[in-house]
Short mmCIF file of C-alpha atoms and ligand atoms in Angstrom, two decimals:
data_model
loop_
_atom_site.label_atom_id
_atom_site.label_comp_id
_atom_site.label_asym_id
_atom_site.label_seq_id
_atom_site.Cartn_x
_atom_site.Cartn_y
_atom_site.Cartn_z
CA MET A 6 108.26 87.85 111.13
CA GLU A 7 110.18 84.92 109.56
CA THR A 8 111.95 85.45 106.22
CA ARG A 9 112.66 82.35 104.09
CA THR A 10 114.44 81.79 100.84
CA PHE A 11 112.17 79.20 99.05
CA TYR A 12 113.68 79.61 95.65
CA PRO A 13 114.72 77.69 93.63
CA GLU A 14 111.74 75.60 94.33
CA THR A 15 111.96 71.82 93.52
CA GLY A 16 109.44 71.97 90.65
CA THR A 17 111.65 74.36 88.61
CA GLU A 18 114.29 71.73 87.77
CA LEU A 19 111.76 69.14 87.15
CA VAL A 20 109.80 71.25 84.62
CA ARG A 21 113.10 72.34 83.00
CA ARG A 22 113.99 68.75 82.29
CA LEU A 23 110.48 67.88 81.18
CA ILE A 24 110.32 70.63 78.43
CA GLU A 25 113.99 70.64 77.51
CA GLY A 26 114.62 70.87 73.71
CA ARG A 27 111.04 71.99 73.14
CA GLU A 28 110.08 75.57 72.25
CA GLU A 29 107.62 76.02 75.04
CA LYS A 30 106.12 79.43 75.76
CA TYR A 31 104.33 81.19 78.47
CA TYR A 32 101.60 83.83 78.61
CA VAL A 33 100.60 85.80 81.74
CA LEU A 34 97.54 88.05 81.80
CA THR A 35 97.27 90.44 84.76
CA LEU A 36 94.24 92.13 86.23
CA GLY A 37 93.94 94.27 89.42
CA CYS A 38 96.44 96.58 91.03
CA GLN A 39 100.26 97.18 90.99
CA GLN A 40 100.66 94.42 93.48
CA ASN A 41 99.53 92.01 90.98
CA GLU A 42 101.65 93.53 88.20
CA ALA A 43 104.59 92.99 90.52
CA ASP A 44 103.50 89.43 91.17
CA SER A 45 103.15 88.81 87.45
CA GLU A 46 106.73 89.88 86.97
CA ARG A 47 107.70 87.12 89.47
CA ILE A 48 105.39 84.68 87.61
CA ARG A 49 107.27 85.47 84.39
CA GLY A 50 110.60 85.16 86.20
CA MET A 51 109.64 81.71 87.43
CA ALA A 52 108.33 80.74 84.01
CA GLU A 53 111.60 81.61 82.43
CA ALA A 54 113.47 79.82 85.08
CA MET A 55 111.59 76.62 84.25
CA GLY A 56 112.66 77.09 80.57
CA TYR A 57 109.61 78.75 78.97
CA SER A 58 110.05 81.79 76.78
CA ALA A 59 107.49 84.68 76.37
CA ALA A 60 104.63 84.23 73.94
CA GLU A 61 102.99 87.09 72.05
CA ALA A 62 99.50 85.64 72.31
CA PRO A 63 97.92 83.03 74.56
CA GLU A 64 97.23 80.70 71.56
CA ASP A 65 101.05 80.31 71.30
CA ALA A 66 101.60 79.35 74.89
CA SER A 67 101.69 75.96 76.61
CA LEU A 68 101.61 77.73 80.03
CA ILE A 69 98.93 80.31 80.60
CA VAL A 70 98.51 82.03 83.90
CA VAL A 71 95.69 84.53 84.72
CA ASN A 72 96.68 86.81 87.68
CA THR A 73 93.16 87.75 89.07
CA CYS A 74 91.65 90.51 91.13
CA ALA A 75 88.68 90.29 93.67
CA ILE A 76 88.30 93.85 94.66
CA ARG A 77 84.94 94.38 93.01
CA ARG A 78 82.46 92.00 91.37
CA HIS A 79 83.22 93.46 88.05
CA ALA A 80 86.85 92.39 88.42
CA GLU A 81 85.88 88.80 89.18
CA LEU A 82 83.39 88.62 86.17
CA LYS A 83 86.05 89.78 83.90
CA ALA A 84 88.66 87.25 85.16
CA LEU A 85 85.99 84.41 84.77
CA SER A 86 85.15 85.54 81.34
CA ILE A 87 88.84 85.64 80.31
CA VAL A 88 89.59 82.28 81.72
CA GLY A 89 86.51 80.94 79.98
CA ARG A 90 87.91 82.01 76.61
CA PHE A 91 91.03 80.04 77.27
CA LYS A 92 89.07 76.73 77.18
CA ALA A 93 89.27 76.55 73.55
CA ILE A 94 93.06 76.65 73.71
CA LYS A 95 93.07 73.69 76.11
CA THR A 96 90.66 71.84 73.86
CA ALA A 97 92.91 72.38 70.80
CA ARG A 98 96.11 71.32 72.78
CA ALA A 99 95.35 69.12 75.82
CA GLU A 100 98.96 69.47 77.21
CA THR A 101 98.37 73.28 77.76
CA VAL A 102 98.67 74.23 81.48
CA ILE A 103 96.27 76.91 82.59
CA GLY A 104 96.55 78.32 86.02
CA ILE A 105 94.71 81.07 88.08
CA CYS A 106 96.79 83.09 90.57
CA GLY A 107 95.94 86.27 92.40
CA CYS A 108 93.29 87.45 94.84
CA MET A 109 90.36 85.51 93.32
CA ALA A 110 92.43 82.27 93.96
CA ALA A 111 92.31 82.99 97.64
CA GLU A 112 88.46 83.04 97.86
CA PRO A 113 87.02 79.74 98.90
CA HIS A 114 83.82 80.11 97.02
CA MET A 115 85.67 81.15 93.78
CA VAL A 116 88.00 78.22 94.08
CA GLU A 117 85.08 75.85 94.52
CA HIS A 118 83.53 77.44 91.47
CA ILE A 119 86.56 77.01 89.36
CA LYS A 120 87.10 73.36 90.57
CA LYS A 121 83.42 72.53 89.55
CA ASN A 122 82.98 74.56 86.42
CA PHE A 123 86.39 75.16 84.82
CA HIS A 124 87.64 71.50 84.43
CA PHE A 125 90.33 72.85 81.99
CA VAL A 126 92.05 74.84 84.71
CA SER A 127 95.06 73.01 86.10
CA PHE A 128 95.60 74.89 89.20
CA THR A 129 94.62 77.85 91.46
CA LEU A 130 97.33 79.39 93.66
CA GLU A 131 96.66 81.91 96.46
CA PRO A 132 98.91 85.01 96.19
CA ASN A 133 100.94 84.42 99.39
CA ARG A 134 102.23 81.12 98.12
CA LEU A 135 103.16 82.30 94.64
CA PHE A 136 106.61 80.55 94.96
CA ARG A 137 104.71 77.22 94.64
CA LEU A 138 104.04 77.89 90.94
CA PRO A 139 106.77 75.56 89.50
CA SER A 140 105.67 72.57 91.63
CA LEU A 141 102.09 73.03 90.44
CA VAL A 142 103.10 73.12 86.81
CA ALA A 143 105.26 70.02 87.40
CA THR A 144 102.34 68.21 89.04
CA ALA A 145 100.01 69.19 86.04
CA LEU A 146 102.70 67.94 83.42
CA LEU A 147 103.80 64.86 85.22
CA GLU A 148 100.59 63.55 86.77
CA GLY A 149 97.94 65.49 84.94
CA ARG A 150 96.53 66.17 88.40
CA ARG A 151 94.72 69.45 89.35
CA SER A 152 95.98 71.50 92.28
CA PHE A 153 94.31 74.03 94.52
CA VAL A 154 96.51 75.83 96.92
CA LEU A 155 94.38 77.55 99.48
CA GLY A 156 94.73 78.33 103.24
CA GLU A 157 98.49 77.49 103.35
CA ASP A 158 99.60 81.01 104.23
CA ASP A 159 101.81 80.86 107.44
CA GLY A 160 102.82 84.47 107.42
CA THR A 161 106.29 83.95 105.97
CA VAL A 162 107.96 86.31 103.50
CA ALA A 163 109.42 84.56 100.39
CA GLU A 164 112.62 86.11 99.19
CA GLY A 165 114.72 85.45 96.14
CA LEU A 166 112.06 84.72 93.55
CA PRO A 167 113.34 85.49 89.96
CA ILE A 168 111.80 88.58 88.40
CA ARG A 169 111.28 89.30 84.74
CA ARG A 170 110.75 93.11 84.68
CA THR A 171 108.50 94.52 81.98
CA SER A 172 110.36 97.86 81.85
CA ASP A 173 114.08 98.76 81.84
CA HIS A 174 113.62 102.15 83.40
CA ARG A 175 110.64 101.69 85.84
CA ALA A 176 110.50 99.16 88.55
CA TYR A 177 108.04 97.99 91.31
CA VAL A 178 109.60 96.99 94.52
CA SER A 179 107.22 95.19 96.92
CA ILE A 180 108.13 96.22 100.56
CA MET A 181 105.28 94.64 102.41
CA TYR A 182 102.48 92.31 101.74
CA GLY A 183 98.92 91.84 103.27
CA CYS A 184 96.75 94.23 105.26
CA ASN A 185 95.51 94.36 108.72
CA ASN A 186 93.05 97.19 108.48
CA PHE A 187 89.78 95.28 107.66
CA CYS A 188 88.00 98.29 106.14
CA SER A 189 84.39 97.03 106.30
CA TYR A 190 83.93 96.92 102.47
CA CYS A 191 87.30 95.36 101.59
CA ILE A 192 88.30 91.87 100.55
CA VAL A 193 92.07 92.42 100.55
CA PRO A 194 92.86 91.40 104.15
CA TYR A 195 91.06 88.12 103.55
CA VAL A 196 92.81 87.35 100.26
CA ARG A 197 96.25 88.74 100.99
CA GLY A 198 96.46 87.75 104.58
CA ARG A 199 98.13 89.71 107.54
CA GLU A 200 100.73 92.41 107.10
CA ARG A 201 104.29 91.37 106.74
CA SER A 202 107.31 93.45 105.81
CA ARG A 203 110.47 92.54 103.99
CA GLU A 204 113.74 93.26 105.66
CA SER A 205 115.06 96.59 104.91
CA ALA A 206 118.56 95.24 103.93
CA ALA A 207 116.89 93.09 101.08
CA ILE A 208 114.88 96.02 99.93
CA LEU A 209 117.89 98.48 99.88
CA GLU A 210 119.96 95.85 98.05
CA GLU A 211 117.28 95.50 95.39
CA CYS A 212 116.90 99.26 94.97
CA ARG A 213 120.70 99.68 94.80
CA ALA A 214 120.95 97.05 92.03
CA LEU A 215 118.07 98.52 90.15
CA VAL A 216 119.48 102.08 90.17
CA GLU A 217 122.84 100.63 89.07
CA SER A 218 121.15 98.80 86.17
CA GLY A 219 119.84 102.23 84.94
CA VAL A 220 116.26 102.18 86.54
CA LYS A 221 115.07 105.82 86.86
CA GLU A 222 111.81 105.29 88.77
CA ILE A 223 111.24 102.99 91.69
CA THR A 224 107.69 102.37 93.06
CA LEU A 225 107.59 100.95 96.53
CA LEU A 226 104.52 98.76 96.82
CA GLY A 227 102.37 97.58 99.68
CA GLN A 228 98.62 97.69 100.45
CA ASN A 229 99.49 100.10 103.26
CA VAL A 230 103.17 101.20 102.92
CA ASN A 231 103.09 103.45 105.88
CA SER A 232 102.62 100.62 108.30
CA TYR A 233 105.94 99.03 107.07
CA ARG A 234 107.53 97.65 110.15
CA ALA A 235 110.72 95.71 110.04
CA ASP A 236 113.85 96.99 111.65
CA MET A 237 112.96 100.52 110.55
CA SER A 238 109.88 102.63 109.92
CA PHE A 239 108.70 103.55 106.42
CA ALA A 240 109.99 107.16 106.72
CA SER A 241 113.51 105.74 107.56
CA LEU A 242 113.33 103.14 104.84
CA ILE A 243 112.31 105.68 101.98
CA SER A 244 114.97 108.04 103.44
CA ALA A 245 117.70 105.38 103.15
CA ILE A 246 116.65 104.65 99.62
CA ALA A 247 116.52 108.38 98.72
CA ALA A 248 120.11 108.56 100.03
CA LEU A 249 121.38 106.04 97.50
CA GLU A 250 123.64 107.49 94.77
CA GLY A 251 122.14 108.10 91.37
CA ASP A 252 119.58 110.12 89.30
CA PHE A 253 116.26 108.35 90.06
CA ILE A 254 112.77 109.09 91.67
CA ILE A 255 110.95 107.02 94.26
CA ARG A 256 107.15 106.70 94.32
CA PHE A 257 105.18 104.67 96.89
CA MET A 258 101.63 103.34 97.26
CA THR A 259 99.19 102.98 98.96
CA SER A 260 99.04 105.05 102.11
CA HIS A 261 96.42 104.84 104.78
CA PRO A 262 95.66 108.17 106.37
CA LYS A 263 95.83 106.84 109.87
CA ASP A 264 99.52 105.90 109.36
CA VAL A 265 100.91 108.97 107.53
CA SER A 266 103.64 110.18 110.01
CA ASP A 267 105.24 113.54 110.32
CA GLU A 268 108.54 111.85 109.66
CA LEU A 269 107.39 110.65 106.29
CA ILE A 270 106.21 114.26 105.34
CA GLU A 271 109.65 115.57 106.60
CA ALA A 272 111.47 112.94 104.46
CA MET A 273 109.40 114.17 101.36
CA ARG A 274 110.50 117.76 102.00
CA LYS A 275 114.16 116.82 102.72
CA TYR A 276 114.52 114.54 99.62
CA ARG A 277 112.58 116.64 97.20
CA GLY A 278 113.77 115.67 93.73
CA LYS A 279 114.39 112.04 94.88
CA ILE A 280 110.98 111.28 96.33
CA ALA A 281 108.37 112.17 93.96
CA PRO A 282 106.11 115.20 94.72
CA CYS A 283 102.95 113.20 94.70
CA PHE A 284 100.71 111.44 97.22
CA HIS A 285 97.94 108.91 96.80
CA LEU A 286 95.80 109.34 99.89
CA PRO A 287 92.54 107.37 99.63
CA LEU A 288 89.74 109.34 101.24
CA GLN A 289 86.84 106.83 100.65
CA ALA A 290 84.19 109.16 101.93
CA GLY A 291 83.94 112.78 103.14
CA SER A 292 81.34 111.89 105.84
CA ASP A 293 82.67 110.96 109.34
CA ARG A 294 79.64 108.76 109.98
CA ILE A 295 80.30 106.70 106.78
CA LEU A 296 84.06 106.70 107.57
CA LYS A 297 83.23 105.08 110.88
CA ASP A 298 80.99 102.49 109.26
CA MET A 299 83.79 101.83 106.80
CA ASN A 300 86.08 101.18 109.79
CA ARG A 301 88.64 103.65 108.29
CA THR A 302 89.66 104.93 111.76
CA TYR A 303 90.21 108.63 110.82
CA THR A 304 88.01 111.66 110.59
CA THR A 305 87.66 114.16 107.72
CA ALA A 306 89.28 116.75 110.10
CA HIS A 307 92.41 114.50 110.58
CA TYR A 308 92.57 113.70 106.75
CA LEU A 309 92.47 117.56 106.00
CA SER A 310 95.31 118.11 108.59
CA ILE A 311 97.52 115.68 106.65
CA VAL A 312 96.71 117.45 103.35
CA GLU A 313 97.60 120.80 104.94
CA LYS A 314 100.99 119.39 106.29
CA LEU A 315 101.79 117.83 102.87
CA ARG A 316 101.08 121.08 100.99
CA ALA A 317 103.17 123.03 103.49
CA ALA A 318 106.06 120.63 103.11
CA VAL A 319 105.85 120.14 99.24
CA PRO A 320 103.90 123.15 97.80
CA ASP A 321 103.21 121.85 94.34
CA ILE A 322 102.36 118.17 95.50
CA VAL A 323 100.13 116.16 93.19
CA LEU A 324 97.33 114.66 95.28
CA THR A 325 95.23 111.66 94.16
CA THR A 326 92.58 109.70 96.02
CA ASP A 327 90.14 106.83 95.97
CA ILE A 328 86.43 107.33 96.56
CA ILE A 329 83.71 104.74 97.17
CA VAL A 330 80.33 106.08 96.09
CA ALA A 331 77.06 104.75 97.64
CA PHE A 332 78.45 102.78 100.58
CA PRO A 333 75.47 101.30 102.37
CA GLY A 334 73.62 103.86 104.33
CA GLU A 335 75.28 106.85 102.50
CA THR A 336 72.67 109.71 102.38
CA GLU A 337 72.55 112.57 100.00
CA GLU A 338 74.00 114.69 102.90
CA ASP A 339 76.90 112.25 103.23
CA PHE A 340 77.45 112.38 99.63
CA LEU A 341 77.37 116.19 99.69
CA GLY A 342 80.06 115.98 102.37
CA THR A 343 82.31 113.94 99.94
CA LEU A 344 81.83 116.48 97.20
CA SER A 345 82.61 119.36 99.52
CA LEU A 346 85.73 117.68 100.70
CA ILE A 347 86.81 117.12 97.03
CA GLU A 348 86.33 120.86 96.40
CA ARG A 349 88.36 121.66 99.36
CA VAL A 350 91.34 119.46 98.62
CA GLU A 351 91.28 119.84 94.86
CA TYR A 352 92.70 116.52 93.87
CA ASP A 353 94.64 116.15 90.57
CA MET A 354 92.96 112.84 90.01
CA ILE A 355 90.35 110.68 91.65
CA PHE A 356 89.75 106.92 91.29
CA SER A 357 86.01 106.52 92.08
CA PHE A 358 84.15 103.27 92.39
CA ILE A 359 80.55 102.35 93.11
CA PHE A 360 80.35 100.18 96.32
CA SER A 361 80.45 96.42 95.45
CA PRO A 362 79.48 93.97 98.12
CA ARG A 363 82.25 91.42 98.82
CA GLU A 364 81.26 87.99 100.22
CA GLY A 365 82.67 87.60 103.86
CA THR A 366 83.01 91.40 104.51
CA ARG A 367 81.09 93.32 107.04
CA ALA A 368 79.65 95.78 104.67
CA ALA A 369 78.21 93.07 102.51
CA ARG A 370 75.85 92.33 105.26
CA MET A 371 74.78 95.92 105.68
CA GLU A 372 71.39 96.99 104.27
CA ASP A 373 71.81 98.64 100.84
CA LEU A 374 68.76 100.78 100.02
CA ILE A 375 70.20 103.15 97.50
CA THR A 376 68.72 102.66 94.06
CA GLU A 377 70.86 101.90 91.01
CA GLU A 378 69.73 105.22 89.52
CA GLU A 379 70.82 107.17 92.68
CA LYS A 380 74.27 105.33 92.58
CA ASN A 381 74.88 106.26 89.02
CA ASP A 382 73.56 109.71 89.53
CA ARG A 383 76.07 110.36 92.40
CA MET A 384 78.89 108.93 90.40
CA ALA A 385 78.17 111.19 87.41
CA ARG A 386 78.17 114.31 89.77
CA LEU A 387 81.35 113.34 91.35
CA LEU A 388 82.91 112.81 87.95
CA ALA A 389 81.64 116.21 86.61
CA LEU A 390 83.00 117.95 89.68
CA GLN A 391 86.40 116.26 89.37
CA ARG A 392 86.63 117.01 85.72
CA GLU A 393 86.31 120.77 86.45
CA ILE A 394 88.92 120.64 89.17
CA ALA A 395 91.37 118.43 87.21
CA LEU A 396 91.11 120.76 84.18
CA LYS A 397 91.78 123.78 86.47
CA LYS A 398 94.79 122.02 87.93
CA ASN A 399 96.24 120.94 84.61
CA LEU A 400 95.80 124.36 83.05
CA SER A 401 98.10 125.78 85.80
CA TYR A 402 100.89 123.75 83.95
CA LEU A 403 100.61 125.70 80.75
CA ASP A 404 103.91 127.26 79.64
CA ARG A 405 105.75 125.51 82.53
CA THR A 406 108.81 123.37 81.76
CA GLU A 407 108.55 119.97 83.46
CA ARG A 408 111.19 117.38 83.96
CA ILE A 409 109.65 114.12 82.74
CA LEU A 410 110.71 110.61 82.40
CA VAL A 411 109.96 109.31 78.94
CA ASP A 412 108.04 106.07 79.02
CA SER A 413 107.06 104.97 75.58
CA GLU A 414 106.20 105.79 72.04
CA ALA A 415 102.68 107.12 71.70
CA ARG A 416 100.68 104.76 69.51
CA GLU A 417 97.75 106.98 69.05
CA GLY A 418 96.62 110.50 69.72
CA GLU A 419 98.62 113.70 69.83
CA GLY A 420 102.47 113.64 70.18
CA ASN A 421 104.82 110.94 69.40
CA TYR A 422 106.02 110.07 72.88
CA ILE A 423 104.47 109.63 76.48
CA GLY A 424 105.99 110.33 79.70
CA ARG A 425 105.39 111.39 83.31
CA THR A 426 106.19 114.38 85.39
CA ALA A 427 107.80 113.87 88.74
CA GLY A 428 104.28 114.50 90.21
CA GLY A 429 103.04 111.50 88.10
CA LYS A 430 101.11 113.45 85.48
CA LEU A 431 100.88 111.87 82.10
CA VAL A 432 102.38 114.03 79.28
CA ARG A 433 101.97 113.53 75.50
CA PHE A 434 104.74 115.39 73.67
CA THR A 435 106.67 115.74 70.44
CA ASP A 436 110.42 114.99 70.22
CA ARG A 437 112.79 114.58 67.32
CA GLU A 438 114.27 111.39 68.53
CA SER A 439 113.50 108.57 71.03
CA ARG A 440 114.70 109.25 74.58
CA ILE A 441 112.82 106.52 76.21
CA GLY A 442 114.00 105.91 79.80
CA GLN A 443 115.68 109.37 80.12
CA PHE A 444 114.68 112.39 82.11
CA ILE A 445 114.09 115.24 79.66
CA ASN A 446 112.56 118.74 79.80
CA VAL A 447 109.22 119.25 78.28
CA LYS A 448 107.41 122.59 77.67
CA ILE A 449 103.63 122.24 78.42
CA THR A 450 101.59 123.66 75.60
CA LYS A 451 98.09 122.30 76.07
CA ALA A 452 96.07 120.71 78.93
CA THR A 453 92.77 118.72 79.21
CA PRO A 454 91.29 117.15 82.50
CA PHE A 455 93.21 113.93 81.98
CA ASP A 456 96.41 114.80 80.01
CA LEU A 457 99.16 117.37 79.57
CA PHE A 458 100.55 117.93 76.03
CA GLY A 459 103.92 119.52 75.22
CA GLU A 460 107.17 119.76 73.22
CA ALA A 461 110.46 118.43 74.22
CA ILE A 462 113.16 120.95 74.86
CA GLN A 463 116.19 120.11 72.77
N1 SAH B 514 95.13 99.43 100.16
C1 SAH B 514 94.57 100.37 99.40
C2 SAH B 514 93.34 100.08 98.49
C3 SAH B 514 93.36 98.99 97.81
S1 SAH B 514 91.86 98.67 96.92
C4 SAH B 514 94.02 101.50 100.41
O1 SAH B 514 93.81 101.24 101.54
O2 SAH B 514 93.91 102.54 99.96
C5 SAH B 514 91.70 100.17 95.90
C6 SAH B 514 90.48 100.88 96.13
O3 SAH B 514 89.45 100.06 95.72
C7 SAH B 514 90.18 101.25 97.54
O4 SAH B 514 90.87 102.37 97.98
C8 SAH B 514 88.64 101.55 97.45
O5 SAH B 514 88.35 102.79 97.02
C9 SAH B 514 88.24 100.61 96.34
N2 SAH B 514 87.43 99.48 96.92
C10 SAH B 514 87.90 98.46 97.80
N3 SAH B 514 86.93 97.63 98.09
C11 SAH B 514 85.80 98.00 97.34
C12 SAH B 514 84.41 97.58 97.34
N4 SAH B 514 84.00 96.58 97.90
N5 SAH B 514 83.56 98.24 96.52
C13 SAH B 514 83.98 99.32 95.72
N6 SAH B 514 85.16 99.92 95.88
C14 SAH B 514 86.11 99.18 96.60
FE1 SF4 B 515 91.47 97.23 101.93
FE2 SF4 B 515 91.43 99.08 103.88
FE3 SF4 B 515 93.49 97.26 103.66
FE4 SF4 B 515 93.21 99.28 101.85
S1 SF4 B 515 93.62 99.47 104.01
S2 SF4 B 515 93.64 97.15 101.41
S3 SF4 B 515 90.97 99.44 101.68
S4 SF4 B 515 91.32 96.79 104.13
FE1 F3S B 516 92.76 93.33 93.39
FE2 F3S B 516 94.04 91.99 94.95
FE3 F3S B 516 95.03 94.21 94.12
S1 F3S B 516 91.97 92.30 95.19
S2 F3S B 516 93.19 95.45 93.78
S3 F3S B 516 94.56 92.48 92.97
S4 F3S B 516 95.38 93.31 96.15
#
């Protein structure tokens, strides 16, 4: 895989000169997953390199970027409705540049739709060409011309983009991009392209610099981190990061069950304390027939064997998962299989979604005979079961002292601060003073299915 440094991109200097001496501001709105949040930090970095400063609200900005998601129909509708609302800003101030990035900008039919119906949008930009943002802003400002960057991905990895991080103590580090798995329901391989990994040296240097600057939590990102392949495996990479000096924890997401190696599980055991004791392991369905139709390439038995190994290596590991409810052809029996697997594993948290057909994917062409009522009923049953399990899990934390990383002040609800345990559980707690960005000990005093509550130990 070729790695190229594209930055600084020519448009940056052009825009910088064009807006020099003016108080121009940017606004970035992010939808979708952590991958998009990480990309938005690069969008902010590029905007600042062009000379823009951050705006509090879109009305104050002359550069507005919407970073979109295409994973489900609902995500697309939300993006379109948000972009639609920005039309008034463009009408009030014609020089405003409005751009659409993210996964929706890599769907040909969506780009066509935006081209035809959203004339106030200056550009769309597919995620793998994010580094081209400054040149598109330059084109919009200089020529007033609209740009649509689609189908340019040539598999390269762009290094060196500026990043404006949103937190001083938590950081995302992308280690690979794209996906080769083609799960039959999923749009990601079409919009994010083929898998490509960053070189380990660049990743290690980024992590080292982050830890040195005081970052306490690093989350390694990729659609499928376990298939990281550069000059070393994912298990070797995470071990090398864990071996860096400093008091920090490492998280990673997402893992595909087919690629979870024994070496990774061993690394989690060996570097306990450095590698967070949590694992997001998407199951999707608890029926082998459905898993086959989903092209997930593992069986429920294989999945359970990974869970067993993880629990043996890291006994109090926090397990979370993704489930798709009502995949085409899912029978009541298949669904009961999913419920029974959930009961067996006892996840700390489940992200569950009703199947949403995505244009161009194989599952979108499968016959979907499940009624809306049945879909909602299955979802409700799953949520009710998970609520019980999550409550039981969280109650087991009562009276325990947990080392947590303090994230922010609590704006509402109980407690005056919010943080997360090493396992990733959210804790609302009271403290006498702000210790945001520090690891502190909190005694857990109350638990609900979704949150833990506690008091800081002074
Ligand atoms: N790369 C990650 C998942 C990214 S998408 C992985 O493989 O686990 C996050 C979740 O969205 C998926 O795990 C799946 O549960 C859900 N999802 C993806 N496509 C979907 C669709 N068409 N309908 C409903 N849920 C979907
Ligand atoms: Fe989508 Fe499957 Fe790739 Fe995850 S592994 S991004 S669900 S195709
Ligand atoms: Fe959405 Fe793209 Fe992430 S489709 S979930 S933003 S990879």
